[in-house]
Short mmCIF file of C-alpha atoms in Angstrom, two decimals:
data_model
loop_
_atom_site.label_atom_id
_atom_site.label_comp_id
_atom_site.label_asym_id
_atom_site.label_seq_id
_atom_site.Cartn_x
_atom_site.Cartn_y
_atom_site.Cartn_z
CA MET L 547 -12.17 189.85 19.07
CA LYS L 548 -15.29 191.53 20.52
CA TYR L 549 -13.10 193.44 22.98
CA GLU L 550 -10.82 194.62 20.14
CA ILE L 551 -13.80 195.84 18.14
CA LYS L 552 -15.32 197.69 21.11
CA SER L 553 -11.95 199.22 21.94
CA ALA L 554 -11.45 200.40 18.34
CA ILE L 555 -14.93 201.89 18.15
CA LYS L 556 -14.48 203.69 21.48
CA LYS L 557 -11.20 205.16 20.25
CA ILE L 558 -12.79 206.24 16.97
CA HIS L 559 -15.68 208.01 18.65
CA LYS L 560 -13.29 209.78 21.02
CA TYR L 561 -11.49 211.56 18.20
CA SER L 562 -13.93 211.56 15.29
CA LYS L 563 -15.49 214.96 16.00
CA LEU L 564 -12.32 216.86 16.79
CA PHE L 565 -10.67 216.89 13.39
CA PHE L 566 -12.47 219.23 11.02
CA PHE L 567 -14.12 221.72 13.34
CA THR L 568 -13.15 222.73 16.84
CA LYS L 569 -15.65 222.54 19.69
CA LYS L 570 -16.17 226.30 19.33
CA SER L 571 -16.94 226.13 15.62
CA VAL L 572 -20.43 227.12 14.56
CA LEU L 573 -21.73 225.40 11.44
CA TYR L 574 -24.49 227.13 9.55
CA ARG L 575 -26.21 227.16 6.17
CA GLY L 576 -25.58 230.65 4.89
CA PHE L 577 -27.45 232.37 2.07
CA ARG L 578 -24.40 231.94 -0.15
CA SER L 579 -24.21 228.40 -1.47
CA VAL L 580 -21.43 226.71 -3.44
CA ASP L 581 -21.53 223.77 -5.80
CA LEU L 582 -18.41 222.16 -4.34
CA LEU L 583 -16.97 222.37 -0.83
CA ILE L 584 -13.49 220.85 -0.48
CA PHE L 585 -11.81 220.05 2.83
CA ASP L 586 -8.16 219.31 3.55
CA ASP L 587 -5.75 219.16 6.48
CA ILE L 588 -2.51 220.42 4.87
CA PHE L 589 -3.36 222.48 1.76
CA PRO L 590 -1.58 224.57 0.46
CA HIS L 591 1.66 223.30 2.01
CA PRO L 592 4.30 223.37 -0.79
CA VAL L 593 5.58 219.89 0.13
CA SER L 594 2.29 218.31 -1.04
CA GLY L 595 2.42 218.95 -4.76
CA PHE L 596 -0.41 216.58 -5.69
CA ARG L 597 -2.86 218.38 -3.40
CA LEU L 598 -1.81 221.75 -4.76
CA GLU L 599 -2.48 220.60 -8.31
CA GLU L 600 -5.71 218.68 -7.70
CA PHE L 601 -7.45 221.24 -5.51
CA THR L 602 -6.28 224.21 -7.60
CA VAL L 603 -7.70 222.63 -10.76
CA LEU L 604 -11.01 221.92 -9.01
CA LEU L 605 -11.27 225.45 -7.60
CA GLN L 606 -10.57 226.90 -11.03
CA TYR L 607 -12.97 224.57 -12.86
CA PHE L 608 -15.96 224.92 -10.54
CA GLU L 609 -16.90 228.59 -10.40
CA LYS L 610 -18.92 228.15 -7.22
CA SER L 611 -16.43 226.32 -5.04
CA LYS L 612 -14.29 226.83 -1.97
CA ILE L 613 -11.84 224.93 0.21
CA ILE L 614 -11.80 224.87 4.00
CA VAL L 615 -8.51 223.93 5.65
CA SER L 616 -7.77 222.79 9.17
CA PRO L 617 -3.96 222.44 9.00
CA THR L 618 -3.56 219.68 11.59
CA ALA L 619 -1.31 217.61 9.29
CA TYR L 620 1.45 220.22 9.25
CA VAL L 621 3.15 218.38 12.09
CA VAL L 622 3.45 215.27 9.88
CA VAL L 623 5.94 217.10 7.63
CA ASN L 624 7.75 218.81 10.50
CA SER L 625 6.05 222.16 9.95
CA LYS L 626 4.44 224.53 12.42
CA ILE L 627 0.70 225.08 12.14
CA THR L 628 1.48 228.80 12.44
CA ASP L 629 3.16 228.53 9.01
CA HIS L 630 -0.21 227.83 7.41
CA SER L 631 -1.16 231.50 7.12
CA ARG L 632 2.11 232.17 5.32
CA ASP L 633 1.49 229.33 2.87
CA CYS L 634 -2.04 230.57 2.21
CA SER L 635 -0.69 234.04 1.47
CA LEU L 636 1.84 232.63 -0.99
CA PHE L 637 -0.88 230.57 -2.66
CA VAL L 638 -3.30 233.46 -3.20
CA LYS L 639 -0.40 235.59 -4.42
CA GLN L 640 0.20 232.97 -7.11
CA PHE L 641 -3.54 232.49 -7.77
CA PRO L 642 -5.18 235.84 -6.90
CA ASP L 643 -8.44 234.79 -8.58
CA LEU L 644 -8.82 232.04 -5.95
CA LYS L 645 -8.32 234.28 -2.91
CA SER L 646 -12.00 234.30 -1.97
CA LYS L 647 -12.19 230.51 -2.22
CA VAL L 648 -9.62 229.64 0.45
CA ARG L 649 -11.00 229.48 3.99
CA ILE L 650 -9.09 228.70 7.18
CA ASN L 651 -11.22 226.83 9.71
CA LYS L 652 -12.47 229.45 12.18
CA LYS L 653 -15.45 229.90 14.49
CA PHE L 654 -18.23 230.40 11.93
CA VAL L 655 -18.26 227.98 8.99
CA ASN L 656 -20.79 228.13 6.16
CA ILE L 657 -21.36 224.55 5.00
CA ASN L 658 -24.06 225.33 2.43
CA THR L 659 -22.96 223.23 -0.55
CA LYS L 660 -24.36 220.84 -3.13
CA LEU L 661 -21.43 218.43 -2.79
CA PHE L 662 -18.56 217.81 -0.37
CA TYR L 663 -15.18 216.42 -1.45
CA CYS L 664 -11.96 215.41 0.29
CA ILE L 665 -9.18 212.82 0.08
CA PHE L 666 -8.19 210.02 2.49
CA ILE L 667 -10.40 207.92 4.76
CA HIS L 668 -9.52 209.82 7.94
CA ASN L 669 -10.69 213.12 6.45
CA ILE L 670 -14.05 211.88 5.22
CA PHE L 671 -14.76 209.86 8.36
CA ASN L 672 -14.03 212.76 10.67
CA ASN L 673 -16.47 214.93 8.72
CA LEU L 674 -19.18 212.29 8.40
CA HIS L 675 -21.21 213.32 11.45
CA TRP L 676 -22.05 216.79 10.16
CA LEU L 677 -22.44 215.68 6.53
CA GLU L 678 -25.17 213.29 7.66
CA LYS L 679 -26.68 215.78 10.08
CA TYR L 680 -27.10 218.40 7.35
CA LYS L 681 -27.78 215.81 4.62
CA ILE L 682 -24.92 216.87 2.37
CA PRO L 683 -23.86 214.35 -0.31
CA PHE L 684 -20.16 213.58 -0.63
CA VAL L 685 -17.50 212.08 -2.88
CA PHE L 686 -13.99 211.25 -1.71
CA THR L 687 -10.75 209.76 -3.01
CA LEU L 688 -9.43 206.76 -1.12
CA TYR L 689 -5.70 207.11 -1.59
CA PRO L 690 -3.30 204.73 0.17
CA GLY L 691 -2.23 206.29 3.47
CA GLY L 692 -4.29 208.67 5.53
CA GLY L 693 -5.43 205.90 7.84
CA PHE L 694 -6.30 203.39 5.11
CA LYS L 695 -5.16 199.88 6.12
CA LEU L 696 -6.10 196.46 4.83
CA ASN L 697 -7.77 194.02 7.22
CA ASP L 698 -7.68 196.49 10.10
CA ILE L 699 -10.58 196.58 12.56
CA GLU L 700 -10.55 200.35 13.03
CA CYS L 701 -10.20 201.16 9.33
CA ASP L 702 -12.84 198.60 8.32
CA PHE L 703 -15.25 200.20 10.79
CA LYS L 704 -14.64 203.61 9.22
CA LEU L 705 -15.04 202.27 5.70
CA ARG L 706 -18.38 200.62 6.51
CA LYS L 707 -19.69 203.77 8.20
CA VAL L 708 -18.63 206.02 5.32
CA LEU L 709 -19.57 203.77 2.40
CA SER L 710 -22.95 202.85 3.87
CA SER L 711 -23.86 206.47 4.63
CA PRO L 712 -27.02 207.75 2.90
CA GLN L 713 -24.95 210.76 1.82
CA PHE L 714 -22.24 208.71 0.08
CA ARG L 715 -22.25 209.01 -3.69
CA GLN L 716 -18.93 207.83 -5.16
CA VAL L 717 -15.41 206.84 -4.11
CA ILE L 718 -12.42 207.40 -6.40
CA VAL L 719 -9.62 204.85 -5.99
CA THR L 720 -6.12 204.94 -7.45
CA GLN L 721 -4.89 201.37 -6.91
CA LYS L 722 -6.49 198.13 -8.05
CA ILE L 723 -5.77 196.55 -4.65
CA THR L 724 -8.01 199.23 -3.12
CA ARG L 725 -10.82 198.59 -5.60
CA ASP L 726 -10.61 194.84 -5.10
CA TYR L 727 -10.57 195.20 -1.31
CA LEU L 728 -13.74 197.31 -1.28
CA VAL L 729 -15.63 194.98 -3.62
CA THR L 730 -14.43 191.65 -2.22
CA ASN L 731 -15.27 192.63 1.36
CA GLY L 732 -18.67 194.04 0.47
CA PHE L 733 -17.87 197.62 1.49
CA CYS L 734 -19.06 199.05 -1.78
CA SER L 735 -20.50 198.00 -5.14
CA GLU L 736 -18.42 198.49 -8.27
CA GLU L 737 -20.91 200.99 -9.68
CA ASN L 738 -20.02 203.39 -6.85
CA ILE L 739 -16.27 203.10 -7.50
CA THR L 740 -14.31 205.12 -10.05
CA PHE L 741 -10.84 203.72 -10.72
CA VAL L 742 -8.18 206.21 -11.88
CA PHE L 743 -4.74 204.61 -11.69
CA GLY L 744 -1.95 206.74 -10.24
CA GLY L 745 -2.50 210.21 -8.86
CA VAL L 746 -2.37 213.91 -9.63
CA VAL L 747 0.97 215.69 -10.10
CA PRO L 748 1.87 219.35 -10.73
CA GLN L 749 1.58 219.80 -14.47
CA HIS L 750 4.62 222.00 -14.93
CA SER L 751 6.63 218.86 -14.14
CA LEU L 752 5.37 217.38 -17.40
CA VAL L 753 6.64 220.16 -19.63
CA THR L 754 10.00 221.06 -18.11
CA THR L 755 13.06 220.38 -20.22
CA VAL L 756 15.96 218.52 -18.67
CA ALA L 757 18.10 217.74 -21.72
CA GLU L 758 20.46 220.70 -21.37
CA ILE L 759 21.14 220.12 -17.68
CA LYS L 760 21.62 216.38 -18.20
CA GLU L 761 24.22 217.08 -20.88
CA GLU L 762 26.19 219.22 -18.42
CA HIS L 763 25.94 216.46 -15.85
CA LYS L 764 27.42 213.89 -18.24
CA GLU L 765 30.72 215.77 -18.17
CA GLN L 766 31.03 215.11 -14.42
CA ASP L 767 32.78 211.95 -13.31
CA THR L 768 30.06 210.91 -10.87
CA PHE L 769 27.07 208.60 -10.82
CA ASN L 770 24.32 209.96 -8.57
CA VAL L 771 21.85 207.69 -6.80
CA CYS L 772 19.06 209.18 -4.68
CA PHE L 773 16.45 208.14 -2.15
CA CYS L 774 13.43 210.32 -1.44
CA ALA L 775 10.72 209.67 1.15
CA ALA L 776 9.06 210.97 4.29
CA LYS L 777 10.09 209.47 7.60
CA TYR L 778 7.23 207.80 9.46
CA MET L 779 9.08 205.23 11.54
CA PRO L 780 12.60 204.59 12.93
CA LYS L 781 15.18 203.88 10.22
CA GLY L 782 12.49 204.36 7.58
CA LEU L 783 11.88 200.64 7.38
CA ASP L 784 8.57 201.10 5.56
CA LYS L 785 10.26 203.13 2.81
CA GLY L 786 13.28 200.82 2.64
CA TYR L 787 15.76 203.45 3.81
CA ASP L 788 17.71 200.81 5.74
CA VAL L 789 18.01 198.71 2.59
CA PHE L 790 19.10 201.73 0.55
CA ILE L 791 21.93 202.52 2.99
CA GLU L 792 23.02 198.88 3.02
CA ALA L 793 23.22 198.98 -0.78
CA ALA L 794 25.05 202.31 -0.69
CA LEU L 795 27.70 200.89 1.64
CA SER L 796 28.22 197.96 -0.72
CA LEU L 797 28.34 200.06 -3.89
CA SER L 798 30.79 202.56 -2.42
CA LYS L 799 33.37 199.81 -1.86
CA LYS L 800 33.50 198.98 -5.57
CA HIS L 801 32.73 202.28 -7.28
CA ASN L 802 34.58 205.40 -6.19
CA GLN L 803 32.62 207.67 -8.55
CA ILE L 804 29.20 206.91 -7.04
CA ARG L 805 27.44 209.50 -4.86
CA PHE L 806 24.34 209.13 -2.68
CA HIS L 807 21.59 211.67 -2.04
CA VAL L 808 18.90 211.41 0.65
CA ILE L 809 15.83 213.64 0.44
CA GLY L 810 13.11 213.68 3.10
CA GLY L 811 13.01 213.16 6.84
CA PHE L 812 16.33 211.38 7.29
CA ASP L 813 19.74 212.53 8.56
CA LEU L 814 23.06 211.26 9.88
CA ASP L 815 21.49 210.02 13.12
CA ASP L 816 19.05 207.50 11.61
CA ILE L 817 21.56 204.90 10.42
CA ASP L 818 25.35 204.93 10.68
CA VAL L 819 26.77 206.24 7.40
CA THR L 820 30.25 207.07 8.65
CA ARG L 821 31.90 205.00 5.91
CA ILE L 822 30.15 206.94 3.14
CA LYS L 823 29.73 210.29 4.90
CA ASP L 824 31.95 212.05 2.36
CA LYS L 825 29.88 210.59 -0.51
CA THR L 826 26.40 211.28 0.91
CA ILE L 827 24.31 214.45 0.97
CA PHE L 828 21.20 214.88 3.16
CA TYR L 829 18.70 217.47 1.94
CA GLY L 830 15.83 217.18 4.42
CA TYR L 831 12.26 217.85 3.28
CA GLN L 832 12.02 219.83 0.06
CA ASN L 833 9.20 221.65 -1.67
CA HIS L 834 8.21 220.72 -5.19
CA GLU L 835 10.36 223.33 -6.95
CA SER L 836 13.48 222.36 -4.99
CA LEU L 837 12.91 218.69 -5.78
CA LYS L 838 13.18 219.40 -9.47
CA THR L 839 16.54 221.14 -9.01
CA ILE L 840 17.88 218.12 -7.13
CA PHE L 841 16.47 215.52 -9.53
CA ASP L 842 18.04 217.34 -12.46
CA ARG L 843 21.42 216.10 -11.20
CA MET L 844 20.39 212.51 -10.46
CA ASP L 845 20.96 209.38 -12.53
CA VAL L 846 18.88 206.93 -10.51
CA ILE L 847 16.18 207.04 -7.83
CA VAL L 848 15.71 203.98 -5.61
CA SER L 849 12.30 203.22 -4.07
CA PRO L 850 12.56 199.96 -2.08
CA ASN L 851 9.43 200.53 0.04
CA LYS L 852 7.68 197.68 1.85
CA ALA L 853 4.02 197.16 2.74
CA PHE L 854 2.55 196.42 6.18
CA LEU L 855 5.57 197.62 8.22
CA LEU L 856 4.42 201.09 9.26
CA HIS L 857 1.15 199.65 10.56
CA LYS L 858 -0.63 196.38 10.05
CA GLY L 859 -2.37 196.64 6.69
CA ALA L 860 -0.71 199.94 5.71
CA PHE L 861 0.76 200.23 2.20
CA ASP L 862 2.01 202.81 -0.29
CA GLY L 863 0.56 203.59 -3.66
CA PHE L 864 2.45 202.56 -6.79
CA PRO L 865 4.51 204.44 -7.66
CA LEU L 866 5.37 206.95 -4.91
CA GLY L 867 4.80 210.61 -5.72
CA THR L 868 8.50 211.37 -5.42
CA VAL L 869 9.24 208.60 -7.91
CA ILE L 870 6.83 210.16 -10.39
CA GLU L 871 8.53 213.52 -10.01
CA ALA L 872 11.96 211.94 -10.54
CA ALA L 873 10.84 210.08 -13.68
CA LEU L 874 9.46 213.31 -15.11
CA ASN L 875 12.92 214.80 -14.60
CA ASN L 876 14.60 212.06 -16.64
CA VAL L 877 15.82 209.95 -13.73
CA VAL L 878 15.86 206.16 -14.06
CA VAL L 879 13.44 204.60 -11.57
CA LEU L 880 14.24 201.50 -9.51
CA MET L 881 11.20 200.43 -7.48
CA THR L 882 9.47 197.53 -5.82
CA ASP L 883 5.94 196.29 -6.44
CA GLU L 884 5.40 193.53 -3.90
CA LEU L 885 1.60 193.96 -3.94
CA GLU L 886 1.52 193.80 -7.75
CA GLN L 887 -0.31 197.09 -8.13
CA ASN L 888 1.35 197.97 -11.42
CA GLU L 889 -0.75 197.56 -14.54
CA THR L 890 0.66 200.36 -16.67
CA PHE L 891 4.46 200.48 -16.62
CA ILE L 892 6.66 197.83 -18.26
CA PRO L 893 9.71 196.53 -16.34
CA ASP L 894 13.05 197.10 -18.12
CA VAL L 895 11.23 199.39 -20.53
CA ASP L 896 9.73 202.15 -18.38
CA PHE L 897 11.50 201.34 -15.10
CA ILE L 898 13.57 198.65 -13.39
CA LEU L 899 11.73 196.35 -11.01
CA ILE L 900 13.69 195.53 -7.85
CA GLN L 901 13.20 193.64 -4.62
CA SER L 902 13.58 195.44 -1.32
CA THR L 903 17.04 194.02 -0.73
CA ALA L 904 20.52 195.53 -0.92
CA ALA L 905 21.62 192.85 -3.39
CA SER L 906 18.78 193.67 -5.79
CA ILE L 907 19.56 197.40 -5.66
CA VAL L 908 23.28 196.84 -6.19
CA GLU L 909 22.65 194.59 -9.18
CA ALA L 910 20.29 197.09 -10.82
CA VAL L 911 22.54 200.10 -10.24
CA GLU L 912 25.57 198.29 -11.63
CA ARG L 913 23.58 197.29 -14.73
CA LEU L 914 22.91 200.95 -15.43
CA MET L 915 26.46 202.05 -14.67
CA THR L 916 27.84 199.63 -17.24
CA ASN L 917 25.13 200.03 -19.88
CA ASP L 918 24.60 203.60 -21.05
CA GLN L 919 22.21 202.51 -23.78
CA LEU L 920 19.92 200.78 -21.28
CA ALA L 921 19.85 203.85 -19.06
CA LYS L 922 19.17 206.14 -22.02
CA ARG L 923 16.38 203.92 -23.36
CA ILE L 924 14.61 203.65 -20.00
CA LYS L 925 14.85 207.42 -19.44
CA GLU L 926 13.27 208.14 -22.83
CA ASN L 927 10.52 205.55 -22.42
CA SER L 928 9.64 206.46 -18.85
CA LEU L 929 9.53 210.18 -19.56
CA GLN L 930 6.92 209.68 -22.29
CA LYS L 931 4.90 207.09 -20.35
CA PHE L 932 4.84 209.07 -17.10
CA ARG L 933 3.85 212.24 -18.95
CA LYS L 934 0.87 210.45 -20.47
CA VAL L 935 -0.28 208.64 -17.33
CA TYR L 936 0.01 211.71 -15.09
CA SER L 937 -1.36 214.38 -17.42
CA ASN L 938 -4.39 216.26 -16.13
CA GLU L 939 -6.29 214.93 -19.10
CA THR L 940 -5.77 211.41 -17.76
CA GLN L 941 -6.01 212.20 -14.05
CA MET L 942 -8.33 215.18 -13.58
CA THR L 943 -10.84 214.68 -16.39
CA PRO L 944 -12.47 211.58 -14.82
CA ARG L 945 -12.36 213.19 -11.34
CA ILE L 946 -14.15 216.29 -12.59
CA ALA L 947 -16.70 214.12 -14.40
CA VAL L 948 -17.56 212.33 -11.15
CA LEU L 949 -18.01 215.57 -9.24
CA LYS L 950 -20.12 217.16 -12.01
CA LYS L 951 -22.38 214.10 -11.98
CA TYR L 952 -23.40 214.71 -8.37
CA ILE L 953 -23.57 218.52 -8.36
#
């Protein structure tokens, strides 16, 4: 155990100072100070809708604010880092009033700020050394992912370093399992934790109308089932892609009208789909606007994700961001909740709870195919519930309140 701890710490120290600033970067306290300095590693990539919404709202709300981006996470979504300049240009074209607030990490970086903010444990940890050196207070959101793992030596080390820092002020968490883990293991007291269930989503998703398109779709003699997730491991075992394909193969034998749609990092080479090749469409990664166009044609989205497969202790938030987007486009949601993170949505009212098995998926899909009233009722209920839970009033108001408190 001692060897594992030493090895983890050695690995952490090796990479901890290479993430935010390069070795040639010069940090300085300029005359111009801001109230809020945000950092991210992929903003404003269009595939990350929740970041676009959250950071844009913060930049607009806090007059003296800016965001510094080191786009190292572009590779995670199969994008070239050289595309970052293009994405920044598109962003400032859409929000010209924020042009002066977007900074790409270059040689000279002014870090004069009252408060620092970022999301994910890997981002805050890799900035901790200079935050402590310059005595800059910070708040961060501990989303699932981004290096956060339960009962993991390396992650626990990072959590203790960050949450015991004299510059730490508050951590925002989005899942009760995260809150309980921090408190139970003595990482942080409850008074320094703000719990906001769910996550931020682009707000235009909440006001789009899908009724007209859905009526056109009803005239088609097809039933469309989709799967949407990023690919982080072979066969997408952590997202349940293997289970989805197994269910698709079974459903296609009995229902000729069913069609399958795969969105994200998967293609024909991941799992053999020869038997349903003519009934399956692969879309690859899609930006937020394209997702809406696809979801408008879907009847059901299946999210059979599993915890602790990608890495020991790694888990997804409930529900996935793509599931939220689908629900807001009037798609019936089938999803797992093996860690019992749900405390808001009602099974068989707002969504259908499934197990991560082909049999469970098949049973749920066939229920919907043979019961139009059930499908209609769940769509109506989920649309209203998801709109309420993921409104900026629910999601951003408490986040802004936390940041204002420490500025």
